[in-house]
Short mmCIF file of C-alpha atoms in Angstrom, two decimals:
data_model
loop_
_atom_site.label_atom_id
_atom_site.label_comp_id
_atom_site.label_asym_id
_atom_site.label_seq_id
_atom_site.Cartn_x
_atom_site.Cartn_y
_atom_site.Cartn_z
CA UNK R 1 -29.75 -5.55 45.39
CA UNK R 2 -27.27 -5.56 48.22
CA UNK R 3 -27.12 -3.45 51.10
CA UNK R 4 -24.78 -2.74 54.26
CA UNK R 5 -26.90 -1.90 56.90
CA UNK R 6 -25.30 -4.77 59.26
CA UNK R 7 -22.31 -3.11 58.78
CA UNK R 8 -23.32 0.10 59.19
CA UNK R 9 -25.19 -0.83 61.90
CA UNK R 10 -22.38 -2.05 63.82
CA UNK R 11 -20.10 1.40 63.05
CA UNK R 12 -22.96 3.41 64.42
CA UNK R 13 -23.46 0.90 67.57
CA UNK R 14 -27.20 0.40 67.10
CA UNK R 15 -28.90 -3.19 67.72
CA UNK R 16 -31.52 -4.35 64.73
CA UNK R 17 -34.16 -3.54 67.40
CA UNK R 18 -33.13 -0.29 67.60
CA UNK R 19 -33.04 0.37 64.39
CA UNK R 20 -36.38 -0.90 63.73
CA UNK R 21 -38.16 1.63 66.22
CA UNK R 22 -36.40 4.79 64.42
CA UNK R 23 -37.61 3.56 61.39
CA UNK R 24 -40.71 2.45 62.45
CA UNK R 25 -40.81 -1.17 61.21
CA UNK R 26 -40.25 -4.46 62.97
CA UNK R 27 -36.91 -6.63 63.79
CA UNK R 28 -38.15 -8.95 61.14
CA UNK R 29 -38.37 -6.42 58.63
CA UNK R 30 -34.40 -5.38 59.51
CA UNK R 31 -33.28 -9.18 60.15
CA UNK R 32 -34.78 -9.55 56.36
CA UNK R 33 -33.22 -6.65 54.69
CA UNK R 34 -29.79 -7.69 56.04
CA UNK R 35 -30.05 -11.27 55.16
CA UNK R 36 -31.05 -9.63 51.68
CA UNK R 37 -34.46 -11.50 51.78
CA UNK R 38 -36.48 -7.89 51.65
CA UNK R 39 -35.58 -5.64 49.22
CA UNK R 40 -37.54 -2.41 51.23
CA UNK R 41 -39.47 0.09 49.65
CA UNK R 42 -37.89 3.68 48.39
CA UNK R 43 -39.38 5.28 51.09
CA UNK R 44 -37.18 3.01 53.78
CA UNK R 45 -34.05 3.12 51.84
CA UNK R 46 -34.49 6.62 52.43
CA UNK R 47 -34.96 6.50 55.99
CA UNK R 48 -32.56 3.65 57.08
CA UNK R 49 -30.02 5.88 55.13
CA UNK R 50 -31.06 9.01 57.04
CA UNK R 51 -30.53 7.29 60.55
CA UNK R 52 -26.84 6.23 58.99
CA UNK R 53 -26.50 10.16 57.84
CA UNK R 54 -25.16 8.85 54.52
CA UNK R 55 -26.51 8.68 50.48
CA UNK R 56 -29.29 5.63 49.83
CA UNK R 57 -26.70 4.34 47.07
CA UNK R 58 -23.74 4.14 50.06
CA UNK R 59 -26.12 2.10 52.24
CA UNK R 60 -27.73 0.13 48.60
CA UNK R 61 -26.35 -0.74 45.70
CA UNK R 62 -27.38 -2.99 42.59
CA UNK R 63 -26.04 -6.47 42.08
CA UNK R 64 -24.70 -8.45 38.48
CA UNK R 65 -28.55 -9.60 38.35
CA UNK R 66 -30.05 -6.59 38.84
CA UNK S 1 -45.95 3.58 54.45
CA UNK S 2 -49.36 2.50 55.08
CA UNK S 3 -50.73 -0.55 54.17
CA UNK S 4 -54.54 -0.20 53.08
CA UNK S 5 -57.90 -1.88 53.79
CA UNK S 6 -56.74 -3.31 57.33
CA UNK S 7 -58.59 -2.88 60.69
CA UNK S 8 -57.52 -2.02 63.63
CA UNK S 9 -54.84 -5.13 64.98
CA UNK S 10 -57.23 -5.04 68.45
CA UNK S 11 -59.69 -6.78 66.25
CA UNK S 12 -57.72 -9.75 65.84
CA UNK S 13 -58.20 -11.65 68.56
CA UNK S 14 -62.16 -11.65 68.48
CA UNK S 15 -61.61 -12.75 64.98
CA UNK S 16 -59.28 -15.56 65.65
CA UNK S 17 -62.27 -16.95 68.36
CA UNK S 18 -65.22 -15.73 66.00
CA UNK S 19 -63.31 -17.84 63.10
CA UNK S 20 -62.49 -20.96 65.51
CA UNK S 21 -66.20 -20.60 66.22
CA UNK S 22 -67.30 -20.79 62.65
CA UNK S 23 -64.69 -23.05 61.33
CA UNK S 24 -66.07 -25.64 63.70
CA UNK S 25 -69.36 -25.58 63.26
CA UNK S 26 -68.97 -25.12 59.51
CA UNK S 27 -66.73 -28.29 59.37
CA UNK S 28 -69.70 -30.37 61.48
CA UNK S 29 -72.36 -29.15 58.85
CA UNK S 30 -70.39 -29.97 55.81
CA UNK S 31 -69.52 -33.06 57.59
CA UNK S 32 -72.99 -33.60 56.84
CA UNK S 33 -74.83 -32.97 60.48
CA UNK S 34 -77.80 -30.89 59.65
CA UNK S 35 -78.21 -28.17 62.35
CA UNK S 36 -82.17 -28.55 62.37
CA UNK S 37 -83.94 -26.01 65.25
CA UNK S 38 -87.09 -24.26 64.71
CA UNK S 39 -85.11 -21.01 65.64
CA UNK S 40 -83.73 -21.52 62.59
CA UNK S 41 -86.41 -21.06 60.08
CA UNK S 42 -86.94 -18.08 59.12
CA UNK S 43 -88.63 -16.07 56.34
CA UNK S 44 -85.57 -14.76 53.97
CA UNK S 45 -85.55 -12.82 50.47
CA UNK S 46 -84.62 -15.20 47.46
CA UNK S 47 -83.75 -12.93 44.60
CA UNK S 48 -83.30 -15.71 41.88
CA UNK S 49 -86.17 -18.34 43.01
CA UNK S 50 -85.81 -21.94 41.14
CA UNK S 51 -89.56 -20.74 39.58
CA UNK S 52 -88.68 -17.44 38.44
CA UNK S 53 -89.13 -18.33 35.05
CA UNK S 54 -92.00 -20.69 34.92
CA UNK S 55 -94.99 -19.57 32.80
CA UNK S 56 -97.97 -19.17 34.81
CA UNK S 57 -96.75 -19.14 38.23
CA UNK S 58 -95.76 -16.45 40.64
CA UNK S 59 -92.34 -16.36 41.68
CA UNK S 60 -91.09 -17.66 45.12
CA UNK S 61 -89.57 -14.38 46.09
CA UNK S 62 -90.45 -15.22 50.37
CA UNK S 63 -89.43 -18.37 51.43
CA UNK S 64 -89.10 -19.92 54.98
CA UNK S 65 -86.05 -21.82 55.27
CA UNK S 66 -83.36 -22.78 57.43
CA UNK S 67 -80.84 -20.31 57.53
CA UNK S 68 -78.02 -22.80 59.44
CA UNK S 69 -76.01 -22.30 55.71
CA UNK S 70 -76.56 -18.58 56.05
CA UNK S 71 -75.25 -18.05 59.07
CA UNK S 72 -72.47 -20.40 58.95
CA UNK S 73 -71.21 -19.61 55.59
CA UNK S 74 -71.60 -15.86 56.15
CA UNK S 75 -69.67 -15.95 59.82
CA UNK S 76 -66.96 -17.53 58.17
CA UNK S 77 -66.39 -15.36 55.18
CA UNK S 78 -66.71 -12.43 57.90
CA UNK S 79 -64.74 -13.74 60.29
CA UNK S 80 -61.75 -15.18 57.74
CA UNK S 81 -61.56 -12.08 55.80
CA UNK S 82 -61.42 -10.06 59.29
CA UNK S 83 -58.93 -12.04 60.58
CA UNK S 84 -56.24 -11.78 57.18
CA UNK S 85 -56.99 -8.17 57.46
CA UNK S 86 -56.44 -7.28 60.76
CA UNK S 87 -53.01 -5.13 61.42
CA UNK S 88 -50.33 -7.86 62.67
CA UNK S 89 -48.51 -6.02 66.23
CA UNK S 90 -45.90 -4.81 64.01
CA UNK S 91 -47.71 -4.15 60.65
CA UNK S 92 -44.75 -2.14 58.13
CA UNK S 93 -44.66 -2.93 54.52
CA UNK S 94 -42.88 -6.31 55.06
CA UNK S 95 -45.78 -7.76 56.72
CA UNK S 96 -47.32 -6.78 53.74
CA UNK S 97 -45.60 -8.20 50.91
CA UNK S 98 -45.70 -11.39 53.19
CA UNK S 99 -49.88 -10.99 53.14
CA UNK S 100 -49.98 -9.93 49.50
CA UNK S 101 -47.54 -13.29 48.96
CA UNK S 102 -50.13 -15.35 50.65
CA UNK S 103 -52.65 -14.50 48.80
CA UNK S 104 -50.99 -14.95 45.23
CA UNK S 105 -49.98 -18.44 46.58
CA UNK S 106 -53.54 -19.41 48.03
CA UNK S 107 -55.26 -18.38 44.72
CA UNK S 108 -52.47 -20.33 42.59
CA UNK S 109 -53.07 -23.55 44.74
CA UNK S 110 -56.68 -23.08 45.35
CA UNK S 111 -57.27 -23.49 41.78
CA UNK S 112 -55.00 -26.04 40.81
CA UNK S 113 -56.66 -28.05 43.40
CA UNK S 114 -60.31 -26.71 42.13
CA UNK S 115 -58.76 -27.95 38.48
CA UNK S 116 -57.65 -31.40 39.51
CA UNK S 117 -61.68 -32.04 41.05
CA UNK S 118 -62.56 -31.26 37.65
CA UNK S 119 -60.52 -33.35 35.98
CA UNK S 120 -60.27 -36.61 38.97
CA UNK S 121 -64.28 -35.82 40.42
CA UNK S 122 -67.47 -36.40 38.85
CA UNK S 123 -71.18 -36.57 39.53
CA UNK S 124 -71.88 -35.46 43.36
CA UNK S 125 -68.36 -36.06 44.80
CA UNK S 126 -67.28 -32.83 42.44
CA UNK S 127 -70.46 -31.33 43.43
CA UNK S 128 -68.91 -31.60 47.21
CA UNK S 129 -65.32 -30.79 46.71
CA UNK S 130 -66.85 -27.76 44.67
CA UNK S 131 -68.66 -26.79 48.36
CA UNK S 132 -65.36 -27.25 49.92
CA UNK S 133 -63.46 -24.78 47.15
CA UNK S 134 -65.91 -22.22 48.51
CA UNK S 135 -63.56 -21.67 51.23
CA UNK S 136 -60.63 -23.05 50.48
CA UNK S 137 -59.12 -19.82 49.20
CA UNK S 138 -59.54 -18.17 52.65
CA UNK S 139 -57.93 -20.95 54.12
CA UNK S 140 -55.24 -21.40 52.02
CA UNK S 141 -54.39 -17.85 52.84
CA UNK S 142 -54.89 -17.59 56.13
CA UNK S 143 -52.69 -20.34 56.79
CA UNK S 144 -49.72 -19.65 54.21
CA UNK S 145 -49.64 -15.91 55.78
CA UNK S 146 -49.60 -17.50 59.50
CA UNK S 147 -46.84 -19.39 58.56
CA UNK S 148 -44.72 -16.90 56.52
CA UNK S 149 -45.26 -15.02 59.65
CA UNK S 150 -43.96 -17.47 61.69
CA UNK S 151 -40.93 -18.28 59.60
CA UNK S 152 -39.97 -14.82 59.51
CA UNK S 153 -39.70 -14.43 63.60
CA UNK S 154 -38.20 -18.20 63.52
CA UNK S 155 -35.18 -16.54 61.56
CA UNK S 156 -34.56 -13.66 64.09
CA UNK S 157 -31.32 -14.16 65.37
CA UNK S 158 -30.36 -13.35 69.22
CA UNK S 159 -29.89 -10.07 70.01
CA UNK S 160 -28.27 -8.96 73.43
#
């Protein structure tokens, strides 16, 4: 699964760390989602999509391997 | 979402020094030192006795014995299991995948090591490694998670 959240991280102007505290995980957890070493749970798609105000499959979306 | 069975991550600390503690002297008593004091004797409950099922004679239910193993071994299960299952600073459900990975790796490893002393150990020496294997597990986790940890906040890039 591969996901934009650097990207739409940088539209929106937010820094992984502040990401992390709206979503109530660490930097870790966002540095591994966006280096697509953390697939996160249903529950956090949901979230980190929320924060972008945008659809979970905008923000994720499956890969070939999938 | 929360992550179950962890205390409190302000009880990590006194288990880090309650471990270091028991990890030490553990290590010194395996090492074969024999913590001998008469503090340490002490009437205890033995619920399978070696004479339980000798004709004739009454079981050895109370003993007096030194309870240096007791202790030892018990303060480091404690103490081990306390510290893997404290709440990290920033516990989310990344931190625990990384503790649940630890674990699956520790039990893989502990038992292909606990498979090569049965096939490379005989006698006593297996008898010993199979003392060791006691804890190994615990170990094997608690450093595999430490250093998952670590790797993870190694890969942070800067942020202004």
């Amino acid at each position: 699964m591969k996901n934009s959240i650097k990207i739409e991280r940088a539209v929106a102007g937010i820094t992984q760390e502040e990401l992390a505290k709206r979503i109530g995980v660490s930097r870790q957890t966002i540095n591994a989602m966006e280096s697509g070493k953390y697939i996160p749970s249903t529950v956090l798609a949901l979230k980190i999509a929320r924060v972008f105000s945008k659809s979970v499959e905008s923000v994720f979306s499956l890969e070939e391997r999938d | 979402m929360r992550s179950q069975y962890l205390l409190p991550h302000r009880c990590k600390l006194p288990a880090m020094l309650l471990f270091a503690f028991f990890f030490v002297l553990g290590l010194v008593q395996l090492s074969g030192h024999e913590f001998d004091y008469p503090f340490l004797y002490r009437t205890v409950i033995n619920i399978a006795p070696s004479n339980l099922f000798q004709n004739g004679i009454k079981p050895d239910f109370i003993q007096r014995v030194n309870i240096a193993n007791t202790v030892l071994g018990v303060g480091f299960i404690l103490s081990a299991l306390m510290l893997g299952f404290s709440a990290e600073k920033h516990e989310d459900e990344y931190v625990s995948g990384l503790r649940l990975s630890a674990l699956s790796w520790a039990l893989i490893v502990n038992y292909l090591l606990l498979a090569a002393a049965f096939l490379l150990l005989y006698d006593l020496s297996f008898l010993s490694a199979m003392t060791y294997n006691l804890f190994t597990v615990l170990l094997l986790f608690l450093a595999r998670f430490q250093y998952l940890l670590y790797k993870s906040r190694s890969n942070l890039p800067y942020e202004e």
